[in-house]
Amino acid sequence: MTRTGPYVLGYTRQPQEGQIYSPKLAYSLHLAYSEDGRRYEALNHNSGVLFALATEREDGTLAAKSLKQPYLFLMADGTYGIVAIRTEADGTPDEESEGAVLLFTSTDLIRYEEHGLLHLGGNGHVQDLSCEYNEQGQRYVIHWRGEDGCCYRNELADITQQDQASRPERVEDSNRFPLPAMNVEIEGAVPRNAIPIASDIAKRLRSKLTVPTHIANRLPERVEVVSPDQVEAIKVTSLYSDGTTADKPVDWEMDGIDWSRPGSYRIVGRIRQHRYPFPIATHRADPCIAKWEGRYYFIATNDADGNHSLLIRAARTIPELVTAAETKILDTEQYDHLKNFLWAPEFHQIDGKLYLFHAGSTGEFGDIQSHVMRLKQGGDPAMAADWETPVRVVRHDGRPLFESGITLDMTVLDWRGRLYVLWAQRQFVPHDLGSWIYIAEADRGQPWKLLSEPVLLSKPDYGWANNHTFVDEGPYALITENHIFVTIASALVDATYCVGLLRASHDADLLDAGSWTKGNYPLLTSRSVRGQFGPGHNSYVTDDDGVIWNAFHARPGIDQPRSAGLRRVHFDIDGDPVLNLTEEKDVNPALAQVRLEVVVSEAR
C-alpha cells in the first residue's frame, strides 16, 4: 500500500466455547483500525459490528444466519459496500445462498443496510469473493471462487440490483484467492481485507467503537458569588477522548472563604463521583430504581428464592440503597393467580400515581403474563398492605393480552401526553417463535388496559440476539433531548446475554414500526467490562444531581448468579447511550481535583 492511512480492516473470528464466543458471534464482520496499514487495533472490544439477518420460515419461525469471508470495498459515491457469504448460524453452507452472496452498504461503517442476496448465476456455493468498483468502466466487478475451485467474475452497473449481475465469466486467476495473508495481533482474528478511509470516517469509527476516556476539564477561571449555594451550583465540564462532554457536580471546599468579607479566594474541589463496585446486590436480576415522594426505591427479580417474592429497598439517596434493608411487598402465597415466576418488576409514575409492572404465573411457565399493581392513595411503597391486588394486562376489549404464549417485561414510555407500554411476547402455539418486542398505547388511568392493537417492534433476528435462544426482551425507555431510545436484552440469560438499542425521533409515530431503527450490534456484552458476564435487562434512573444511571444485571463469573450493578450513562458523539464507561475512564483520578477563584461580593 502506498497510502499512509488511515485504514480499516474487516475480519471474522475463530469461534470459541459457546458462552465465550460462539459461531453466531464469531461469524460476523469485525473491524480494526490502523494509521499505517501495518499495526491494527481491534474496535468494539474485538466484537462484531455487522451480522446477517435471520430469514423467516413459512411457519413464522426464524432461521438464524451468519456470514463468512466479508470483503470491504468503496462504492462509486464514496460510501462503503460489504459482500460476504451467508451461512447457516454455525458457519455451514446456507442452501438458500447457493450461487449468491450477501450485500450490505454503509455511509460510515457504523450503521448498515442489508440488501439481500446478489445472484451470481453459478452452481454450488461461493467459497471466496472480492468486489471492486471499476471507475473507468463505471461498473462493479465481483470475483469469486466456486466449489469447483475455479474463479469467476460478474459485473454490475448498480450493485444494489440483486438480479442484474452479468453471466458469470470464468477467469484464469489462480493468485486471487485466497486473499493475501495479513498478520494482525488480534485475538482469534481471521483477517480479510483492508481499505483506506477518510480521516473523518476514521475519527468517527474510533469515537463510536472505543470507550471514551476523561482527558481534561473545563471550568471558569473566576466566578463572582454572594453565597455558598452559588458555589455549590458550579459544575465542571469533563472532556472525553471522543470529543464528548459531561457536566459534573463538584464537592467544593469552602472553609477558607469568609462570607462576611468581600474579596478573592482560591478554592479546590473534587468531582463528585458515586462509585458502585459490582455487584451491588447478589441474586438480584432485572433491577429497577425509581424516585417517589423524595425517596429512592430499588426492586429486582429475586433469584435467591426461585422468583417467588419481590423485595424492595428504600433510602434517601441512591448510594444508601446499596446497604438498605429489604422488605417483602409480594410473594406467591398472597394471590391464587400469582403462584410462580415473579419476574422483572418495574416502578412507574403515571399522573401522580405509582404502579408496579411485573410478570407472574398461575403456576406453569407457559402461563406467565404481565401484571400491574397500583399503590393505594397515600400508601408506603415498602408496605405490602399498601398495594392493590395485581391486575393482568388486557386488550382494549377486555380480552387477555395474549393467549397463545407468554407476556413479560412490560415497561412504560410516557411521551407527549400519551402512555405507551412495551413488552416481550413469546408465541408457543402452533410454533415457538421466540420472544419479540411489542408496543401499544395504554389507558393512563388504567395502564393495564390497552387502547390500541399491539405493534411488533423487534425480533431476535441478529446472531447476538438469537445466541443459544431466540429472545428480545427487557425493553426500557430512555428519552433524551434529541431521541427516544429503548434498550432491549437479547439471547439466553447466561454469559451470552447482551443489550441492544432501538431508536426513534421525537416527532415519530411510535406505533409505526417503521419509525424505529435497530442497531446492528449490541451496546453491552460480556466483552464490554471485565468481570461482568451476560449484562442485560437494564433500566434508568436520574439522581438529584441530574446524573442518569444504568441499573443492570450481570454475572461476576460465567457460572455465577445474576447480580445487580450501577454505572453512569454517558452519551456519544451521536447522542447514543454509552453503557460501558467504567468509573476510572469516567473520572480520571489525576483530573478529579479542580480549582476555582471565587470572588465574594457584597449582597445586593
Coordinates of C-alpha atoms in Angstrom, one line a residue:
M1 CA 0.0 0.0 0.0
T2 CA 1.4 3.4 -0.9
R3 CA -1.0 5.5 1.2
T4 CA -0.1 6.3 4.8
G5 CA -3.5 5.8 6.2
P6 CA -5.9 5.6 8.0
Y7 CA -7.2 2.2 7.2
V8 CA -9.9 -0.1 8.3
L9 CA -9.6 -3.9 8.3
G10 CA -12.5 -6.3 8.1
Y11 CA -12.2 -9.7 9.7
T12 CA -14.2 -12.5 11.4
R13 CA -13.0 -14.5 14.4
Q14 CA -12.4 -18.1 15.3
P15 CA -15.3 -19.4 17.3
Q16 CA -14.7 -20.3 21.0
E17 CA -16.8 -22.2 23.6
G18 CA -20.4 -21.3 23.3
Q19 CA -20.6 -19.0 26.3
I20 CA -17.4 -17.2 25.4
Y21 CA -17.6 -16.5 21.7
S22 CA -20.0 -18.8 19.8
P23 CA -20.1 -19.1 15.9
K24 CA -23.1 -16.7 15.8
L25 CA -20.8 -14.0 17.2
A26 CA -17.5 -15.1 15.5
Y27 CA -19.0 -15.3 12.0
S28 CA -19.8 -11.6 11.7
L29 CA -17.9 -8.6 10.4
H30 CA -15.4 -7.2 12.9
L31 CA -13.4 -4.0 12.3
A32 CA -9.9 -2.9 13.2
Y33 CA -8.2 0.4 12.8
S34 CA -4.7 1.4 11.7
E35 CA -2.9 4.6 11.0
D36 CA -0.2 3.0 8.8
G37 CA -1.8 -0.2 7.4
R38 CA 0.5 -2.4 9.4
R39 CA -0.4 -2.2 13.1
Y40 CA -4.2 -2.7 13.7
E41 CA -6.3 -2.1 16.8
A42 CA -9.5 -4.1 17.3
L43 CA -12.6 -1.9 17.6
N44 CA -15.7 -2.6 19.6
H45 CA -13.9 -4.8 22.1
N46 CA -13.0 -7.2 19.3
S47 CA -16.7 -7.9 18.8
G48 CA -18.7 -7.9 15.6
V49 CA -20.4 -4.8 14.2
L50 CA -22.3 -6.4 11.4
F51 CA -24.4 -9.5 11.5
A52 CA -26.5 -11.3 8.9
L53 CA -30.3 -11.1 9.4
A54 CA -32.2 -14.2 10.1
T55 CA -34.7 -15.4 7.5
E56 CA -38.3 -16.3 8.2
R57 CA -39.7 -19.7 7.5
E58 CA -43.2 -20.4 6.2
D59 CA -44.4 -21.2 9.7
G60 CA -43.1 -17.8 11.1
T61 CA -40.1 -19.1 12.9
L62 CA -36.7 -17.5 12.4
A63 CA -33.7 -19.3 10.8
A64 CA -30.6 -17.8 12.2
K65 CA -27.8 -16.9 9.7
S66 CA -24.1 -16.0 9.9
L67 CA -21.6 -14.6 7.5
K68 CA -18.1 -15.5 6.3
Q69 CA -15.5 -14.1 4.1
P70 CA -16.6 -10.4 4.3
Y71 CA -15.0 -8.1 1.9
L72 CA -14.9 -4.3 2.2
F73 CA -14.9 -2.0 -0.9
L74 CA -15.5 1.6 -1.8
M75 CA -18.8 2.4 -3.6
A76 CA -19.0 4.7 -6.6
D77 CA -20.3 7.5 -4.5
G78 CA -17.6 7.2 -1.9
T79 CA -19.6 5.2 0.7
Y80 CA -18.9 1.6 1.6
G81 CA -20.0 -1.8 0.5
I82 CA -19.5 -5.2 2.0
V83 CA -20.1 -8.5 0.2
A84 CA -20.0 -11.7 2.2
I85 CA -21.0 -15.4 2.1
R86 CA -24.2 -16.0 4.0
T87 CA -24.1 -19.3 6.0
E88 CA -26.2 -21.2 8.5
A89 CA -25.7 -20.0 12.1
D90 CA -22.9 -22.5 12.7
G91 CA -21.0 -21.5 9.6
T92 CA -22.0 -24.4 7.4
P93 CA -23.4 -23.7 3.9
D94 CA -26.7 -22.0 3.6
E95 CA -28.8 -23.8 0.9
E96 CA -30.7 -20.6 0.1
S97 CA -27.5 -18.8 -0.7
E98 CA -26.3 -21.2 -3.4
G99 CA -24.8 -19.2 -6.3
A100 CA -25.3 -15.9 -4.4
V101 CA -23.5 -13.6 -2.0
L102 CA -24.9 -11.1 0.6
L103 CA -24.6 -7.4 0.1
F104 CA -24.5 -4.6 2.7
T105 CA -24.0 -0.8 2.3
S106 CA -23.0 1.8 4.8
T107 CA -22.2 5.5 4.8
D108 CA -20.0 5.3 7.9
L109 CA -19.2 1.7 8.7
I110 CA -21.3 2.1 11.9
R111 CA -24.8 1.6 10.5
Y112 CA -25.5 -0.8 7.7
E113 CA -28.3 -1.7 5.4
E114 CA -28.6 -5.3 4.3
H115 CA -29.8 -5.5 0.6
G116 CA -30.2 -9.3 0.4
L117 CA -28.6 -11.8 -1.9
L118 CA -26.8 -10.9 -5.1
H119 CA -27.4 -13.8 -7.5
L120 CA -24.2 -14.5 -9.5
G121 CA -25.6 -17.4 -11.6
G122 CA -23.1 -20.0 -10.6
N123 CA -23.7 -23.6 -9.4
G124 CA -22.8 -24.5 -5.9
H125 CA -21.8 -22.2 -3.0
V126 CA -19.4 -19.4 -3.3
Q127 CA -16.2 -20.2 -1.4
D128 CA -14.4 -16.8 -1.5
L129 CA -15.0 -13.4 -3.1
S130 CA -13.9 -9.9 -3.6
C131 CA -15.5 -6.8 -5.1
E132 CA -14.2 -3.5 -6.6
Y133 CA -15.7 -0.5 -8.4
N134 CA -14.0 0.0 -11.8
E135 CA -14.1 3.7 -12.3
Q136 CA -13.1 3.5 -16.0
G137 CA -15.9 1.1 -16.8
Q138 CA -18.2 2.5 -14.2
R139 CA -19.2 -1.0 -13.1
Y140 CA -18.7 -3.2 -10.0
V141 CA -16.7 -6.3 -10.6
I142 CA -17.2 -9.3 -8.3
H143 CA -14.6 -12.0 -8.4
W144 CA -15.4 -15.3 -6.7
R145 CA -14.2 -18.9 -6.3
G146 CA -16.7 -21.7 -6.7
E147 CA -17.0 -25.1 -5.2
D148 CA -15.2 -26.4 -8.3
G149 CA -12.1 -24.5 -7.4
C150 CA -12.4 -22.2 -10.4
C151 CA -12.5 -18.4 -10.4
Y152 CA -15.3 -16.4 -12.0
R153 CA -16.3 -12.7 -12.4
N154 CA -19.5 -10.8 -12.7
E155 CA -20.2 -7.2 -13.5
L156 CA -23.0 -4.9 -12.3
A157 CA -23.7 -1.2 -13.1
D158 CA -25.8 -0.9 -9.9
I159 CA -24.8 -3.4 -7.3
T160 CA -27.9 -2.9 -5.2
Q161 CA -30.0 -4.5 -8.1
Q162 CA -29.7 -8.1 -6.9
D163 CA -30.7 -9.8 -10.2
Q164 CA -28.8 -7.6 -12.6
A165 CA -25.4 -9.3 -12.5
S166 CA -23.9 -10.3 -15.8
R167 CA -23.5 -14.0 -16.5
P168 CA -20.5 -15.5 -14.7
E169 CA -17.3 -15.5 -16.7
R170 CA -14.6 -17.9 -15.9
V171 CA -11.2 -16.3 -15.4
E172 CA -7.7 -17.7 -15.0
D173 CA -6.6 -16.0 -11.9
S174 CA -5.1 -18.6 -9.5
N175 CA -3.4 -16.0 -7.4
R176 CA -6.6 -14.0 -6.4
F177 CA -7.8 -16.4 -3.8
P178 CA -7.1 -16.9 -1.0
L179 CA -6.6 -13.2 -0.3
P180 CA -3.0 -12.1 0.7
A181 CA -2.3 -13.1 4.3
M182 CA -2.3 -10.3 6.9
N183 CA -0.6 -10.8 10.2
V184 CA -2.5 -8.9 12.9
E185 CA -2.1 -9.3 16.6
I186 CA -5.8 -9.5 17.4
E187 CA -7.2 -12.4 19.4
G188 CA -8.9 -15.0 17.2
A189 CA -8.9 -12.8 14.1
V190 CA -9.4 -14.2 10.6
P191 CA -8.3 -11.2 8.6
R192 CA -9.9 -10.4 5.2
N193 CA -9.0 -7.1 3.6
A194 CA -8.2 -3.5 4.5
I195 CA -9.3 -0.3 2.7
P196 CA -8.2 3.3 3.1
I197 CA -10.8 5.5 4.8
A198 CA -11.3 9.3 5.0
S199 CA -10.0 11.0 8.2
D200 CA -13.5 12.0 9.3
I201 CA -14.7 8.4 9.0
A202 CA -11.7 7.2 10.9
K203 CA -12.3 9.6 13.7
R204 CA -16.0 8.6 13.8
L205 CA -15.2 4.9 13.9
R206 CA -12.8 5.4 16.8
S207 CA -15.3 7.6 18.6
K208 CA -18.1 5.2 18.3
L209 CA -16.3 1.9 18.7
T210 CA -13.9 2.6 21.5
V211 CA -14.7 3.5 25.1
P212 CA -14.1 7.3 25.7
T213 CA -11.7 8.4 28.5
H214 CA -11.7 11.5 30.6
I215 CA -8.9 13.7 29.3
A216 CA -9.5 17.3 30.6
N217 CA -11.8 19.6 32.4
R218 CA -13.4 22.9 31.5
L219 CA -14.3 25.4 34.3
P220 CA -14.5 29.2 34.6
E221 CA -11.3 30.6 36.0
R222 CA -13.1 33.1 38.1
V223 CA -16.7 33.5 39.4
E224 CA -18.4 36.2 41.4
V225 CA -20.8 34.9 44.1
V226 CA -22.5 36.1 47.2
S227 CA -23.4 32.8 48.9
P228 CA -22.3 29.2 49.4
D229 CA -25.3 28.0 47.4
Q230 CA -23.9 29.7 44.3
V231 CA -20.6 27.9 44.6
E232 CA -22.2 24.5 45.2
A233 CA -24.2 25.0 41.9
I234 CA -21.0 25.4 39.9
K235 CA -20.3 22.3 37.9
V236 CA -17.2 21.2 35.9
T237 CA -17.5 20.1 32.3
S238 CA -15.5 16.9 31.8
L239 CA -14.0 16.5 28.3
Y240 CA -13.6 13.0 26.8
S241 CA -11.3 11.5 24.2
D242 CA -14.1 11.1 21.6
G243 CA -15.0 14.8 21.8
T244 CA -18.0 14.4 24.1
T245 CA -18.6 16.2 27.4
A246 CA -20.4 15.7 30.6
D247 CA -21.3 18.3 33.3
K248 CA -20.3 17.0 36.8
P249 CA -21.2 18.3 40.2
V250 CA -18.2 19.2 42.4
D251 CA -17.7 19.0 46.2
W252 CA -16.1 22.3 46.9
E253 CA -14.0 23.1 50.0
M254 CA -15.3 26.4 51.2
D255 CA -13.9 26.5 54.7
G256 CA -11.4 29.2 53.8
I257 CA -14.0 31.6 52.5
D258 CA -15.1 34.4 54.8
W259 CA -18.5 35.2 53.5
S260 CA -18.7 38.4 55.6
R261 CA -15.6 39.8 53.9
P262 CA -15.7 40.6 50.2
G263 CA -12.6 39.5 48.3
S264 CA -11.0 36.9 46.1
Y265 CA -10.4 33.3 47.4
R266 CA -8.8 30.3 45.7
I267 CA -10.7 27.1 46.5
V268 CA -10.4 23.4 45.5
G269 CA -12.9 20.8 44.9
R270 CA -13.3 17.2 43.8
I271 CA -15.5 16.0 41.0
R272 CA -18.4 14.2 42.7
Q273 CA -18.4 10.5 41.6
H274 CA -20.5 7.9 43.3
R275 CA -18.7 4.6 42.9
Y276 CA -20.6 1.3 42.9
P277 CA -18.4 -1.8 43.0
F278 CA -20.0 -4.6 41.1
P279 CA -22.2 -6.2 42.3
I280 CA -24.4 -4.0 44.5
A281 CA -26.9 -6.9 45.1
T282 CA -26.3 -10.6 44.5
H283 CA -29.0 -12.9 43.2
R284 CA -30.9 -9.8 42.0
A285 CA -31.7 -9.6 38.3
D286 CA -33.7 -7.1 36.1
P287 CA -33.1 -4.3 38.6
C288 CA -35.1 -1.1 38.7
I289 CA -34.7 2.1 40.7
A290 CA -37.3 4.8 41.0
K291 CA -37.8 8.0 43.0
W292 CA -41.1 8.5 44.7
E293 CA -42.0 11.4 47.1
G294 CA -38.5 12.2 48.0
R295 CA -37.1 8.6 48.4
Y296 CA -35.5 6.1 46.1
Y297 CA -36.7 2.6 45.8
F298 CA -34.8 -0.5 44.5
I299 CA -36.6 -3.7 43.3
A300 CA -35.4 -6.6 41.2
T301 CA -36.2 -10.2 40.3
N302 CA -35.3 -12.3 43.3
D303 CA -33.2 -15.3 42.1
A304 CA -32.4 -16.2 45.7
D305 CA -35.8 -17.8 46.3
G306 CA -36.5 -19.0 42.8
N307 CA -38.5 -15.9 41.8
H308 CA -41.2 -16.4 44.5
S309 CA -41.1 -13.0 46.1
L310 CA -40.4 -9.3 45.3
L311 CA -38.3 -7.4 47.9
I312 CA -37.9 -3.6 48.0
R313 CA -35.2 -1.3 49.4
A314 CA -35.9 2.3 50.3
A315 CA -33.4 5.1 51.0
R316 CA -33.0 8.9 50.8
T317 CA -30.2 8.6 48.2
I318 CA -29.2 6.0 45.6
P319 CA -25.9 5.2 47.4
E320 CA -27.8 4.4 50.5
L321 CA -29.8 1.8 48.6
V322 CA -26.8 -0.5 48.4
T323 CA -26.9 -1.2 52.1
A324 CA -30.6 -0.6 52.8
A325 CA -32.7 -3.4 54.3
E326 CA -35.2 -5.3 52.1
T327 CA -38.9 -5.6 52.7
K328 CA -41.2 -8.1 51.0
I329 CA -44.1 -6.5 49.2
L330 CA -45.3 -9.5 47.1
D331 CA -44.9 -13.3 47.2
T332 CA -46.5 -16.3 45.6
E333 CA -48.6 -17.1 48.7
Q334 CA -50.7 -13.9 48.5
Y335 CA -52.9 -14.5 45.5
D336 CA -54.3 -17.5 43.7
H337 CA -53.5 -16.1 40.3
L338 CA -49.8 -15.5 41.1
K339 CA -48.1 -18.7 42.2
N340 CA -44.8 -18.6 40.3
F341 CA -42.3 -16.6 38.2
L342 CA -42.5 -13.1 39.8
W343 CA -40.2 -11.5 37.2
A344 CA -38.9 -8.1 36.1
P345 CA -40.6 -5.7 38.5
E346 CA -40.6 -2.0 37.4
F347 CA -41.9 1.1 39.2
H348 CA -43.5 3.7 37.0
Q349 CA -45.2 7.0 37.9
I350 CA -48.3 7.9 35.9
D351 CA -50.2 11.1 36.6
G352 CA -49.2 11.2 40.2
K353 CA -49.7 7.6 41.0
L354 CA -47.2 4.8 41.5
Y355 CA -47.5 1.5 39.7
L356 CA -45.5 -1.7 39.8
F357 CA -45.4 -3.6 36.5
H358 CA -44.3 -7.2 36.8
A359 CA -44.8 -10.7 35.4
G360 CA -46.3 -13.7 37.2
S361 CA -47.9 -17.0 36.5
T362 CA -50.7 -19.2 37.9
G363 CA -48.0 -21.9 38.2
E364 CA -46.6 -23.1 34.9
F365 CA -44.0 -21.4 32.7
G366 CA -46.5 -21.3 29.8
D367 CA -48.9 -19.2 31.9
I368 CA -46.6 -16.2 32.6
Q369 CA -48.4 -13.0 31.9
S370 CA -47.8 -9.2 32.5
H371 CA -49.5 -7.7 35.6
V372 CA -49.8 -4.2 37.1
M373 CA -50.5 -3.3 40.7
R374 CA -51.1 0.2 42.0
L375 CA -50.0 1.9 45.2
K376 CA -53.0 2.9 47.3
Q377 CA -53.6 6.6 47.8
G378 CA -51.1 7.8 50.5
G379 CA -49.5 4.4 50.7
D380 CA -45.9 3.5 51.5
P381 CA -44.3 1.5 48.6
A382 CA -42.4 -0.6 51.2
M383 CA -45.6 -1.8 52.8
A384 CA -47.2 -4.9 51.2
A385 CA -50.6 -3.9 52.5
D386 CA -50.5 -0.6 50.7
W387 CA -50.6 -2.1 47.3
E388 CA -53.7 -3.1 45.4
T389 CA -54.3 -6.5 44.0
P390 CA -52.2 -7.1 40.8
V391 CA -54.2 -7.0 37.7
R392 CA -53.5 -8.9 34.5
V393 CA -52.9 -6.7 31.4
V394 CA -55.8 -6.9 28.9
R395 CA -56.6 -5.6 25.4
H396 CA -59.0 -2.7 24.8
D397 CA -62.0 -5.1 24.7
G398 CA -61.1 -6.8 28.0
R399 CA -59.6 -9.9 26.4
P400 CA -56.3 -11.2 27.8
L401 CA -53.3 -9.5 26.2
F402 CA -52.1 -12.8 24.7
E403 CA -53.3 -16.4 24.9
S404 CA -51.0 -18.3 22.6
G405 CA -47.9 -17.9 24.7
I406 CA -46.5 -15.7 27.4
T407 CA -46.0 -11.9 28.0
L408 CA -43.5 -10.4 30.4
D409 CA -41.1 -7.4 31.0
M410 CA -43.8 -4.8 30.4
T411 CA -42.5 -1.2 30.7
V412 CA -43.8 2.3 30.2
L413 CA -42.9 5.0 27.7
D414 CA -44.8 8.3 28.6
W415 CA -44.5 10.8 25.8
R416 CA -46.3 14.0 24.9
G417 CA -49.4 13.1 26.9
R418 CA -49.7 9.6 25.5
L419 CA -48.9 6.5 27.5
Y420 CA -47.3 3.6 25.7
V421 CA -46.4 0.2 27.0
L422 CA -43.8 -2.1 25.6
W423 CA -43.3 -5.8 26.4
A424 CA -41.8 -9.1 25.5
Q425 CA -44.2 -11.7 24.0
R426 CA -43.4 -15.3 23.1
Q427 CA -45.8 -17.3 21.0
F428 CA -45.8 -21.1 21.7
V429 CA -48.8 -22.2 19.6
P430 CA -48.7 -23.5 17.0
H431 CA -44.9 -22.9 16.9
D432 CA -42.4 -21.4 19.3
L433 CA -41.4 -18.1 17.6
G434 CA -39.1 -16.9 20.3
S435 CA -39.5 -13.7 22.3
W436 CA -40.4 -10.5 20.3
I437 CA -40.9 -6.9 21.4
Y438 CA -44.3 -5.2 21.0
I439 CA -45.7 -1.7 21.7
A440 CA -49.2 -0.3 22.2
E441 CA -50.9 2.7 23.7
A442 CA -52.4 2.2 27.1
D443 CA -55.1 3.9 29.3
R444 CA -53.4 6.5 31.5
G445 CA -56.0 5.8 34.3
Q446 CA -55.9 2.1 33.9
P447 CA -52.4 1.3 32.5
W448 CA -53.2 -2.4 32.5
K449 CA -55.6 -1.8 29.7
L450 CA -54.5 -1.3 26.1
L451 CA -56.1 1.3 23.8
S452 CA -54.6 0.1 20.6
E453 CA -53.6 -3.1 18.9
P454 CA -50.1 -4.4 19.6
V455 CA -47.4 -3.5 17.1
L456 CA -44.3 -5.6 16.6
L457 CA -41.1 -3.6 17.1
S458 CA -38.3 -6.1 17.2
K459 CA -37.5 -9.8 16.5
P460 CA -34.2 -11.5 17.6
D461 CA -33.0 -11.5 14.0
Y462 CA -29.3 -10.9 14.6
G463 CA -26.8 -13.6 15.8
W464 CA -26.2 -11.7 19.0
A465 CA -29.9 -11.7 19.7
N466 CA -30.6 -15.4 18.9
N467 CA -27.5 -16.8 20.6
H468 CA -28.5 -20.0 22.3
T469 CA -32.2 -19.0 22.1
F470 CA -34.3 -16.5 20.1
V471 CA -35.0 -13.7 22.6
D472 CA -35.6 -10.0 22.5
E473 CA -36.9 -8.9 25.9
G474 CA -36.5 -6.4 28.8
P475 CA -37.4 -3.2 26.9
Y476 CA -36.8 0.1 28.8
A477 CA -37.2 3.7 27.5
L478 CA -34.6 6.4 27.8
I479 CA -35.7 9.8 26.5
T480 CA -33.1 12.5 25.8
E481 CA -33.2 15.9 24.2
N482 CA -32.9 14.5 20.7
H483 CA -34.0 10.9 20.7
I484 CA -36.3 8.3 22.2
F485 CA -34.2 5.2 22.9
V486 CA -35.4 1.8 24.0
T487 CA -32.8 -0.7 25.2
I488 CA -33.6 -4.4 24.9
A489 CA -32.0 -7.5 26.3
S490 CA -31.3 -10.4 24.0
A491 CA -30.1 -14.0 23.8
L492 CA -30.1 -16.6 26.5
V493 CA -29.9 -15.4 30.1
D494 CA -26.3 -16.7 30.5
A495 CA -23.0 -15.2 29.6
T496 CA -24.3 -14.5 26.1
Y497 CA -27.0 -12.1 27.3
C498 CA -26.5 -8.6 25.9
V499 CA -28.1 -5.2 25.4
G500 CA -29.3 -3.9 22.0
L501 CA -30.8 -0.5 21.1
L502 CA -33.9 0.8 19.3
R503 CA -34.1 4.4 18.3
A504 CA -36.9 6.8 17.3
S505 CA -37.2 10.6 16.8
H506 CA -39.2 12.9 19.0
D507 CA -41.7 13.5 16.2
A508 CA -42.1 9.9 15.2
D509 CA -45.3 7.9 15.3
L510 CA -44.2 5.5 17.9
L511 CA -46.9 3.0 16.9
D512 CA -45.4 2.8 13.4
A513 CA -42.7 0.1 13.4
G514 CA -41.0 1.9 10.5
S515 CA -40.3 4.8 12.9
W516 CA -37.8 2.7 14.8
T517 CA -34.3 1.7 13.8
K518 CA -32.3 -1.1 15.4
G519 CA -28.6 -1.1 16.0
N520 CA -26.6 -3.7 14.1
Y521 CA -24.6 -4.7 17.1
P522 CA -25.2 -4.7 20.9
L523 CA -24.2 -1.9 23.2
L524 CA -23.2 -4.1 26.1
T525 CA -21.8 -7.6 26.1
S526 CA -19.6 -9.8 28.2
R527 CA -16.6 -8.2 26.5
S528 CA -17.6 -4.7 27.4
V529 CA -16.5 -4.6 31.0
R530 CA -14.1 -7.0 32.5
G531 CA -15.6 -9.4 35.0
Q532 CA -19.2 -8.7 34.1
F533 CA -20.7 -11.6 32.1
G534 CA -24.1 -11.6 30.4
P535 CA -25.1 -7.9 31.1
G536 CA -28.7 -7.1 30.4
H537 CA -32.2 -6.2 31.3
N538 CA -31.4 -2.7 32.4
S539 CA -33.3 0.4 33.5
Y540 CA -32.5 4.0 34.1
V541 CA -32.9 6.5 36.9
T542 CA -31.8 10.1 37.3
D543 CA -30.4 11.2 40.6
D544 CA -30.6 14.5 42.5
D545 CA -27.6 15.8 40.6
G546 CA -29.2 15.1 37.2
V547 CA -26.9 12.2 36.5
I548 CA -28.5 9.3 34.6
W549 CA -27.7 5.8 36.0
N550 CA -27.9 2.5 34.3
A551 CA -29.2 -0.3 36.6
F552 CA -28.4 -3.7 35.1
H553 CA -27.7 -7.2 36.0
A554 CA -24.7 -9.3 35.0
R555 CA -22.7 -12.2 36.4
P556 CA -19.4 -11.7 38.3
G557 CA -18.3 -15.0 36.7
I558 CA -19.6 -17.1 33.8
D559 CA -21.4 -19.5 36.2
Q560 CA -22.0 -17.0 39.0
P561 CA -25.5 -15.8 39.9
R562 CA -27.2 -12.9 38.2
S563 CA -26.4 -9.7 40.2
A564 CA -27.3 -6.1 40.0
G565 CA -24.9 -3.3 39.1
L566 CA -25.0 0.5 38.6
R567 CA -23.0 2.6 36.2
R568 CA -23.3 6.2 34.9
V569 CA -24.8 6.6 31.4
H570 CA -22.6 8.7 29.1
F571 CA -23.7 9.8 25.6
D572 CA -21.5 9.5 22.5
I573 CA -21.0 11.9 19.5
D574 CA -24.4 11.0 18.1
G575 CA -26.2 11.3 21.5
D576 CA -26.5 7.5 21.8
P577 CA -26.1 6.0 25.2
V578 CA -22.7 4.6 26.3
L579 CA -23.3 1.9 28.9
N580 CA -19.7 0.7 29.3
L581 CA -17.9 3.8 30.6
T582 CA -16.2 2.4 33.8
E583 CA -15.5 4.6 36.8
E584 CA -11.8 5.1 36.1
K585 CA -12.5 6.1 32.5
D586 CA -15.4 8.4 33.6
V587 CA -13.3 10.4 36.1
N588 CA -9.5 10.3 35.6
P589 CA -8.1 10.3 39.2
A590 CA -5.4 12.7 38.1
L591 CA -8.1 15.2 37.0
A592 CA -10.5 14.7 39.8
Q593 CA -9.3 17.7 41.8
V594 CA -10.3 21.1 40.3
R595 CA -9.5 24.7 41.3
L596 CA -11.5 27.9 41.1
E597 CA -11.1 31.6 42.0
V598 CA -14.2 32.8 43.9
V599 CA -14.8 36.5 44.2
V600 CA -17.2 37.2 47.1
S601 CA -19.1 40.4 46.6
E602 CA -21.5 42.2 48.8
A603 CA -25.0 41.0 48.7
R604 CA -27.2 43.4 46.9

